[in-house]
Amino acid sequence: MSTSSGGMHPPPVPPPKRRRTGESSSRESVVAPAHRVHIIFLVDNSGSMEYDNRISHAFDAIKVFLEALAGMDDVVCSLATFEDSFQVRFKTRQVNSNLRTLLAQVRAQTIPRGTGRYLKALDA
């Protein structure tokens, strides 16, 4: 696009895309952001995480982080652990009390073992 002064200007940036999530009783559309913030926790579950209770410290840090995110509706989280292989423990979950309960259950089931082969987990 050129202007009367001969300079070139880029086209205007379009507004962010939004998607419909339902309709209100007055038949006006309710929209939500098309993009959410997706935080992915990748937790080392190798044998070295047993030393000095590192695995508990990692899950405690995630818990504190999730508490700081409480009430942010546009944030979702996923968590995977890795050692010789990887395991997706939860995927695309809203930050709420259910997620904190799920995190506690995952922590109770997580026993450090194996080696820290994280590359396959990053590909997932």
PDB file of C-alpha atoms in Angstrom:
ATOM      1  CA  MET A   1       0.000   0.000   0.000  1.00  0.00           C
ATOM      2  CA  SER A   2       1.442   3.369  -0.872  1.00  0.00           C
ATOM      3  CA  THR A   3       0.556   6.755   0.483  1.00  0.00           C
ATOM      4  CA  SER A   4       0.390  10.165  -1.187  1.00  0.00           C
ATOM      5  CA  SER A   5       3.912  10.805   0.094  1.00  0.00           C
ATOM      6  CA  GLY A   6       5.115   7.751  -1.819  1.00  0.00           C
ATOM      7  CA  GLY A   7       6.071   5.704   1.294  1.00  0.00           C
ATOM      8  CA  MET A   8       5.052   2.116   1.860  1.00  0.00           C
ATOM      9  CA  HIS A   9       3.109   1.064   4.932  1.00  0.00           C
ATOM     10  CA  PRO A  10       2.248  -2.485   5.992  1.00  0.00           C
ATOM     11  CA  PRO A  11      -1.400  -3.453   6.101  1.00  0.00           C
ATOM     12  CA  PRO A  12      -3.126  -2.986   9.451  1.00  0.00           C
ATOM     13  CA  VAL A  13      -2.887  -5.862  11.920  1.00  0.00           C
ATOM     14  CA  PRO A  14      -6.216  -7.681  12.181  1.00  0.00           C
ATOM     15  CA  PRO A  15      -7.775  -8.053  15.630  1.00  0.00           C
ATOM     16  CA  PRO A  16      -7.204 -11.381  17.437  1.00  0.00           C
ATOM     17  CA  LYS A  17      -9.516 -14.166  16.282  1.00  0.00           C
ATOM     18  CA  ARG A  18     -12.259 -15.107  18.679  1.00  0.00           C
ATOM     19  CA  ARG A  19     -14.506 -18.138  18.769  1.00  0.00           C
ATOM     20  CA  ARG A  20     -18.056 -18.642  19.912  1.00  0.00           C
ATOM     21  CA  THR A  21     -18.534 -20.482  23.186  1.00  0.00           C
ATOM     22  CA  GLY A  22     -22.299 -20.220  23.495  1.00  0.00           C
ATOM     23  CA  GLU A  23     -25.167 -17.819  23.434  1.00  0.00           C
ATOM     24  CA  SER A  24     -26.669 -15.749  26.196  1.00  0.00           C
ATOM     25  CA  SER A  25     -30.375 -15.605  26.908  1.00  0.00           C
ATOM     26  CA  SER A  26     -30.655 -12.388  24.844  1.00  0.00           C
ATOM     27  CA  ARG A  27     -29.215 -14.325  21.882  1.00  0.00           C
ATOM     28  CA  GLU A  28     -25.988 -12.289  21.901  1.00  0.00           C
ATOM     29  CA  SER A  29     -22.903 -14.389  21.225  1.00  0.00           C
ATOM     30  CA  VAL A  30     -20.461 -14.960  24.029  1.00  0.00           C
ATOM     31  CA  VAL A  31     -16.898 -15.165  22.766  1.00  0.00           C
ATOM     32  CA  ALA A  32     -13.660 -16.361  24.322  1.00  0.00           C
ATOM     33  CA  PRO A  33     -10.062 -15.877  23.190  1.00  0.00           C
ATOM     34  CA  ALA A  34      -9.050 -18.305  20.456  1.00  0.00           C
ATOM     35  CA  HIS A  35      -5.686 -18.866  22.121  1.00  0.00           C
ATOM     36  CA  ARG A  36      -5.123 -19.967  25.674  1.00  0.00           C
ATOM     37  CA  VAL A  37      -1.895 -19.943  27.594  1.00  0.00           C
ATOM     38  CA  HIS A  38      -0.750 -23.568  27.756  1.00  0.00           C
ATOM     39  CA  ILE A  39       1.910 -24.303  30.370  1.00  0.00           C
ATOM     40  CA  ILE A  40       3.634 -27.672  30.069  1.00  0.00           C
ATOM     41  CA  PHE A  41       5.500 -29.101  33.052  1.00  0.00           C
ATOM     42  CA  LEU A  42       8.182 -31.640  32.184  1.00  0.00           C
ATOM     43  CA  VAL A  43       9.334 -33.358  35.377  1.00  0.00           C
ATOM     44  CA  ASP A  44      12.536 -35.376  35.644  1.00  0.00           C
ATOM     45  CA  ASN A  45      11.616 -38.701  37.216  1.00  0.00           C
ATOM     46  CA  SER A  46      15.055 -40.295  36.930  1.00  0.00           C
ATOM     47  CA  GLY A  47      16.841 -41.978  39.812  1.00  0.00           C
ATOM     48  CA  SER A  48      18.780 -38.803  40.659  1.00  0.00           C
ATOM     49  CA  MET A  49      15.505 -37.134  41.706  1.00  0.00           C
ATOM     50  CA  GLU A  50      15.405 -39.477  44.695  1.00  0.00           C
ATOM     51  CA  TYR A  51      18.465 -37.757  46.176  1.00  0.00           C
ATOM     52  CA  ASP A  52      17.661 -35.105  48.786  1.00  0.00           C
ATOM     53  CA  ASN A  53      13.919 -35.504  48.028  1.00  0.00           C
ATOM     54  CA  ARG A  54      14.257 -33.557  44.756  1.00  0.00           C
ATOM     55  CA  ILE A  55      11.080 -35.046  43.260  1.00  0.00           C
ATOM     56  CA  SER A  56       8.993 -33.683  46.149  1.00  0.00           C
ATOM     57  CA  HIS A  57      10.611 -30.277  45.758  1.00  0.00           C
ATOM     58  CA  ALA A  58       9.764 -30.287  42.037  1.00  0.00           C
ATOM     59  CA  PHE A  59       6.090 -31.109  42.691  1.00  0.00           C
ATOM     60  CA  ASP A  60       5.942 -28.564  45.536  1.00  0.00           C
ATOM     61  CA  ALA A  61       7.195 -25.885  43.129  1.00  0.00           C
ATOM     62  CA  ILE A  62       4.526 -26.837  40.570  1.00  0.00           C
ATOM     63  CA  LYS A  63       1.865 -26.665  43.288  1.00  0.00           C
ATOM     64  CA  VAL A  64       2.962 -23.145  44.298  1.00  0.00           C
ATOM     65  CA  PHE A  65       3.006 -22.087  40.652  1.00  0.00           C
ATOM     66  CA  LEU A  66      -0.519 -23.438  40.115  1.00  0.00           C
ATOM     67  CA  GLU A  67      -1.744 -21.600  43.216  1.00  0.00           C
ATOM     68  CA  ALA A  68      -0.414 -18.369  41.704  1.00  0.00           C
ATOM     69  CA  LEU A  69      -2.404 -19.092  38.524  1.00  0.00           C
ATOM     70  CA  ALA A  70      -5.683 -19.808  40.341  1.00  0.00           C
ATOM     71  CA  GLY A  71      -8.604 -17.946  38.808  1.00  0.00           C
ATOM     72  CA  MET A  72      -6.976 -17.400  35.415  1.00  0.00           C
ATOM     73  CA  ASP A  73      -9.550 -18.967  33.103  1.00  0.00           C
ATOM     74  CA  ASP A  74      -7.416 -18.671  29.970  1.00  0.00           C
ATOM     75  CA  VAL A  75      -4.588 -20.858  31.358  1.00  0.00           C
ATOM     76  CA  VAL A  76      -4.372 -24.625  30.886  1.00  0.00           C
ATOM     77  CA  CYS A  77      -1.616 -26.985  32.015  1.00  0.00           C
ATOM     78  CA  SER A  78      -0.178 -30.335  31.037  1.00  0.00           C
ATOM     79  CA  LEU A  79       2.377 -32.470  32.859  1.00  0.00           C
ATOM     80  CA  ALA A  80       4.680 -35.238  31.676  1.00  0.00           C
ATOM     81  CA  THR A  81       7.347 -37.153  33.561  1.00  0.00           C
ATOM     82  CA  PHE A  82      10.395 -38.810  32.057  1.00  0.00           C
ATOM     83  CA  GLU A  83      13.038 -41.330  32.987  1.00  0.00           C
ATOM     84  CA  ASP A  84      13.921 -44.172  30.551  1.00  0.00           C
ATOM     85  CA  SER A  85      10.619 -43.336  28.855  1.00  0.00           C
ATOM     86  CA  PHE A  86       8.042 -40.615  29.305  1.00  0.00           C
ATOM     87  CA  GLN A  87       4.461 -40.533  30.471  1.00  0.00           C
ATOM     88  CA  VAL A  88       1.896 -37.777  29.944  1.00  0.00           C
ATOM     89  CA  ARG A  89       0.215 -37.553  33.357  1.00  0.00           C
ATOM     90  CA  PHE A  90      -2.415 -34.968  32.446  1.00  0.00           C
ATOM     91  CA  LYS A  91      -3.080 -32.882  29.384  1.00  0.00           C
ATOM     92  CA  THR A  92      -4.701 -29.488  28.779  1.00  0.00           C
ATOM     93  CA  ARG A  93      -6.310 -29.125  32.209  1.00  0.00           C
ATOM     94  CA  GLN A  94      -7.878 -25.945  33.543  1.00  0.00           C
ATOM     95  CA  VAL A  95      -6.187 -24.549  36.659  1.00  0.00           C
ATOM     96  CA  ASN A  96      -8.598 -25.236  39.533  1.00  0.00           C
ATOM     97  CA  SER A  97      -8.935 -27.323  42.688  1.00  0.00           C
ATOM     98  CA  ASN A  98      -9.440 -30.483  40.596  1.00  0.00           C
ATOM     99  CA  LEU A  99      -6.023 -29.943  39.019  1.00  0.00           C
ATOM    100  CA  ARG A 100      -4.393 -29.520  42.434  1.00  0.00           C
ATOM    101  CA  THR A 101      -5.983 -32.813  43.526  1.00  0.00           C
ATOM    102  CA  LEU A 102      -4.790 -34.502  40.336  1.00  0.00           C
ATOM    103  CA  LEU A 103      -1.269 -33.137  40.892  1.00  0.00           C
ATOM    104  CA  ALA A 104      -1.234 -34.652  44.399  1.00  0.00           C
ATOM    105  CA  GLN A 105      -2.327 -38.017  42.969  1.00  0.00           C
ATOM    106  CA  VAL A 106       0.373 -37.895  40.285  1.00  0.00           C
ATOM    107  CA  ARG A 107       2.974 -37.042  42.929  1.00  0.00           C
ATOM    108  CA  ALA A 108       1.895 -40.006  45.081  1.00  0.00           C
ATOM    109  CA  GLN A 109       2.315 -42.334  42.074  1.00  0.00           C
ATOM    110  CA  THR A 110       5.670 -40.923  40.949  1.00  0.00           C
ATOM    111  CA  ILE A 111       8.669 -42.982  42.055  1.00  0.00           C
ATOM    112  CA  PRO A 112      12.069 -41.873  40.698  1.00  0.00           C
ATOM    113  CA  ARG A 113      13.813 -44.552  38.660  1.00  0.00           C
ATOM    114  CA  GLY A 114      15.857 -45.037  35.508  1.00  0.00           C
ATOM    115  CA  THR A 115      17.832 -42.440  33.616  1.00  0.00           C
ATOM    116  CA  GLY A 116      16.860 -38.973  32.426  1.00  0.00           C
ATOM    117  CA  ARG A 117      16.000 -39.430  28.749  1.00  0.00           C
ATOM    118  CA  TYR A 118      13.927 -36.343  28.093  1.00  0.00           C
ATOM    119  CA  LEU A 119      14.068 -35.973  24.295  1.00  0.00           C
ATOM    120  CA  LYS A 120      11.081 -38.251  23.602  1.00  0.00           C
ATOM    121  CA  ALA A 121       9.048 -36.335  26.183  1.00  0.00           C
ATOM    122  CA  LEU A 122       9.842 -33.061  24.403  1.00  0.00           C
ATOM    123  CA  ASP A 123       8.568 -34.530  21.145  1.00  0.00           C
ATOM    124  CA  ALA A 124       5.262 -35.503  22.754  1.00  0.00           C
TER     125      ALA A 124
END
